[in-house]
């Protein structure tokens, strides 16, 4: 059985539209009321510029079963963005790699179950050659996929992807990633 999670795991950092911290709130309150909070999305590419996608575990409190970027989560209060990203990449996907923060954006989306995702999402990029060992509580499936294949899948059925995925991916592509 894994170690018990710290009490801060259920707390999110509330921010303004400039990512300035204004407080903390519990995760479910933030998602029920659409409170703007800090998050991150990690995109890991291999040497062939394929993106490591994950299918979110169906038991997750929102967006279960949807395909998304390699890893996404929320930093803990007092934890740096990079420290939290490395921690969650190890926890979710079972590996770590160097990460670079590329850009951030604010989005708001209505999700299943009446929840609202309202995040200042920091997008990070990494490179990895290997086989992930995902946490089954977090990840139902995974695959390395080319960007043209992902874009085709998204055009055919955008509802199979998480609400933040296309905005984050488009932002990376506009900035010349993958390099």
GROMACS .gro file of C-alpha atoms in nm:
model
  179
    1UNK     CA    1   0.000   0.000   0.000
    2UNK     CA    2   0.144   0.344  -0.089
    3UNK     CA    3   0.232   0.596   0.179
    4UNK     CA    4  -0.058   0.813   0.283
    5UNK     CA    5  -0.072   1.135   0.084
    6UNK     CA    6   0.002   1.458   0.267
    7UNK     CA    7  -0.296   1.671   0.366
    8UNK     CA    8  -0.187   1.932   0.109
    9UNK     CA    9  -0.268   1.695  -0.181
   10UNK     CA   10  -0.634   1.796  -0.172
   11UNK     CA   11  -0.558   2.168  -0.163
   12UNK     CA   12  -0.507   2.381  -0.474
   13UNK     CA   13  -0.331   2.714  -0.516
   14UNK     CA   14  -0.581   2.986  -0.609
   15UNK     CA   15  -0.434   3.242  -0.851
   16UNK     CA   16  -0.535   3.550  -1.047
   17UNK     CA   17  -0.510   3.570  -1.427
   18UNK     CA   18  -0.141   3.666  -1.392
   19UNK     CA   19  -0.069   3.349  -1.188
   20UNK     CA   20  -0.022   3.543  -0.865
   21UNK     CA   21  -0.116   3.331  -0.564
   22UNK     CA   22  -0.422   3.462  -0.377
   23UNK     CA   23  -0.499   3.169  -0.146
   24UNK     CA   24  -0.571   2.799  -0.128
   25UNK     CA   25  -0.889   2.597  -0.172
   26UNK     CA   26  -0.978   2.231  -0.156
   27UNK     CA   27  -0.984   2.052  -0.491
   28UNK     CA   28  -1.355   1.972  -0.506
   29UNK     CA   29  -1.463   2.325  -0.408
   30UNK     CA   30  -1.240   2.466  -0.683
   31UNK     CA   31  -1.392   2.232  -0.941
   32UNK     CA   32  -1.752   2.273  -0.827
   33UNK     CA   33  -1.732   2.653  -0.836
   34UNK     CA   34  -1.484   2.709  -1.119
   35UNK     CA   35  -1.224   2.884  -0.902
   36UNK     CA   36  -0.910   2.977  -1.096
   37UNK     CA   37  -0.618   2.767  -0.972
   38UNK     CA   38  -0.264   2.675  -1.073
   39UNK     CA   39  -0.202   2.359  -1.275
   40UNK     CA   40   0.049   2.210  -1.513
   41UNK     CA   41   0.046   1.990  -1.822
   42UNK     CA   42   0.353   1.788  -1.921
   43UNK     CA   43   0.418   1.685  -2.281
   44UNK     CA   44   0.693   1.425  -2.321
   45UNK     CA   45   0.830   1.350  -2.668
   46UNK     CA   46   1.062   1.074  -2.788
   47UNK     CA   47   1.349   1.104  -3.039
   48UNK     CA   48   1.101   1.057  -3.326
   49UNK     CA   49   0.888   1.355  -3.210
   50UNK     CA   50   0.609   1.123  -3.098
   51UNK     CA   51   0.408   1.240  -2.797
   52UNK     CA   52   0.349   1.012  -2.501
   53UNK     CA   53  -0.029   1.020  -2.451
   54UNK     CA   54  -0.212   0.887  -2.150
   55UNK     CA   55  -0.571   0.776  -2.122
   56UNK     CA   56  -0.694   0.897  -1.786
   57UNK     CA   57  -0.818   0.623  -1.553
   58UNK     CA   58  -1.196   0.588  -1.573
   59UNK     CA   59  -1.224   0.622  -1.194
   60UNK     CA   60  -1.084   0.978  -1.188
   61UNK     CA   61  -1.324   1.240  -1.053
   62UNK     CA   62  -1.335   1.414  -1.392
   63UNK     CA   63  -1.236   1.343  -1.751
   64UNK     CA   64  -1.200   0.971  -1.681
   65UNK     CA   65  -1.131   0.762  -1.991
   66UNK     CA   66  -1.026   1.063  -2.199
   67UNK     CA   67  -0.691   1.086  -2.377
   68UNK     CA   68  -0.458   1.364  -2.272
   69UNK     CA   69  -0.098   1.476  -2.255
   70UNK     CA   70   0.164   1.272  -2.071
   71UNK     CA   71   0.083   1.400  -1.724
   72UNK     CA   72  -0.112   1.682  -1.561
   73UNK     CA   73  -0.176   1.789  -1.205
   74UNK     CA   74  -0.159   2.074  -0.954
   75UNK     CA   75   0.142   2.192  -0.752
   76UNK     CA   76   0.121   2.184  -0.375
   77UNK     CA   77   0.137   2.505  -0.176
   78UNK     CA   78   0.503   2.592  -0.117
   79UNK     CA   79   0.625   2.354  -0.390
   80UNK     CA   80   0.793   2.485  -0.703
   81UNK     CA   81   0.634   2.417  -1.039
   82UNK     CA   82   0.926   2.201  -1.155
   83UNK     CA   83   0.944   2.003  -0.829
   84UNK     CA   84   0.571   1.928  -0.849
   85UNK     CA   85   0.592   1.835  -1.218
   86UNK     CA   86   0.877   1.590  -1.156
   87UNK     CA   87   0.694   1.441  -0.855
   88UNK     CA   88   0.372   1.386  -1.051
   89UNK     CA   89   0.552   1.250  -1.359
   90UNK     CA   90   0.713   0.984  -1.139
   91UNK     CA   91   0.382   0.917  -0.955
   92UNK     CA   92   0.164   0.894  -1.267
   93UNK     CA   93   0.394   0.756  -1.536
   94UNK     CA   94   0.673   0.585  -1.339
   95UNK     CA   95   0.966   0.777  -1.485
   96UNK     CA   96   1.130   1.117  -1.473
   97UNK     CA   97   1.313   1.328  -1.730
   98UNK     CA   98   1.441   1.684  -1.766
   99UNK     CA   99   1.153   1.931  -1.807
  100UNK     CA  100   1.133   2.281  -1.950
  101UNK     CA  101   0.852   2.525  -1.874
  102UNK     CA  102   0.742   2.669  -2.211
  103UNK     CA  103   0.429   2.884  -2.157
  104UNK     CA  104   0.110   2.921  -1.958
  105UNK     CA  105  -0.252   2.991  -2.043
  106UNK     CA  106  -0.586   3.033  -1.870
  107UNK     CA  107  -0.884   2.825  -1.971
  108UNK     CA  108  -1.228   2.742  -1.840
  109UNK     CA  109  -1.427   2.433  -1.937
  110UNK     CA  110  -1.746   2.270  -1.812
  111UNK     CA  111  -1.680   1.904  -1.742
  112UNK     CA  112  -1.883   1.594  -1.671
  113UNK     CA  113  -2.061   1.575  -1.336
  114UNK     CA  114  -2.128   1.950  -1.326
  115UNK     CA  115  -1.763   2.031  -1.253
  116UNK     CA  116  -1.576   2.328  -1.395
  117UNK     CA  117  -1.208   2.328  -1.479
  118UNK     CA  118  -1.069   2.683  -1.452
  119UNK     CA  119  -0.693   2.677  -1.454
  120UNK     CA  120  -0.380   2.877  -1.513
  121UNK     CA  121  -0.208   2.586  -1.688
  122UNK     CA  122   0.171   2.582  -1.714
  123UNK     CA  123   0.289   2.372  -2.010
  124UNK     CA  124   0.615   2.182  -1.969
  125UNK     CA  125   0.806   1.974  -2.223
  126UNK     CA  126   1.043   1.682  -2.176
  127UNK     CA  127   1.220   1.409  -2.374
  128UNK     CA  128   1.224   1.043  -2.280
  129UNK     CA  129   1.336   0.722  -2.447
  130UNK     CA  130   1.191   0.426  -2.269
  131UNK     CA  131   0.882   0.252  -2.148
  132UNK     CA  132   0.667   0.419  -1.884
  133UNK     CA  133   0.535   0.221  -1.588
  134UNK     CA  134   0.208   0.404  -1.520
  135UNK     CA  135   0.012   0.406  -1.198
  136UNK     CA  136  -0.313   0.218  -1.272
  137UNK     CA  137  -0.506   0.447  -1.036
  138UNK     CA  138  -0.413   0.741  -1.260
  139UNK     CA  139  -0.366   0.596  -1.608
  140UNK     CA  140  -0.582   0.344  -1.793
  141UNK     CA  141  -0.366   0.324  -2.107
  142UNK     CA  142  -0.080   0.501  -2.282
  143UNK     CA  143   0.084   0.519  -2.622
  144UNK     CA  144   0.348   0.700  -2.822
  145UNK     CA  145   0.174   0.871  -3.114
  146UNK     CA  146   0.283   1.098  -3.397
  147UNK     CA  147   0.149   1.452  -3.406
  148UNK     CA  148  -0.024   1.402  -3.745
  149UNK     CA  149  -0.203   1.094  -3.606
  150UNK     CA  150  -0.309   1.285  -3.294
  151UNK     CA  151  -0.435   1.579  -3.499
  152UNK     CA  152  -0.633   1.341  -3.722
  153UNK     CA  153  -0.787   1.165  -3.420
  154UNK     CA  154  -0.875   1.501  -3.267
  155UNK     CA  155  -1.038   1.621  -3.592
  156UNK     CA  156  -1.245   1.300  -3.609
  157UNK     CA  157  -1.351   1.290  -3.244
  158UNK     CA  158  -1.245   1.580  -3.020
  159UNK     CA  159  -1.457   1.448  -2.732
  160UNK     CA  160  -1.211   1.162  -2.678
  161UNK     CA  161  -0.955   1.417  -2.546
  162UNK     CA  162  -0.938   1.623  -2.227
  163UNK     CA  163  -1.067   1.982  -2.233
  164UNK     CA  164  -0.721   2.140  -2.203
  165UNK     CA  165  -0.531   1.913  -2.443
  166UNK     CA  166  -0.580   2.088  -2.779
  167UNK     CA  167  -0.515   2.439  -2.645
  168UNK     CA  168  -0.192   2.325  -2.479
  169UNK     CA  169  -0.078   2.125  -2.782
  170UNK     CA  170  -0.158   2.409  -3.023
  171UNK     CA  171   0.043   2.646  -2.802
  172UNK     CA  172   0.343   2.415  -2.817
  173UNK     CA  173   0.319   2.377  -3.194
  174UNK     CA  174   0.297   2.756  -3.235
  175UNK     CA  175   0.622   2.782  -3.037
  176UNK     CA  176   0.803   2.531  -3.260
  177UNK     CA  177   0.775   2.220  -3.045
  178UNK     CA  178   0.869   1.945  -3.066
  179UNK     CA  179   1.222   2.052  -3.155
   0.00000   0.00000   0.00000
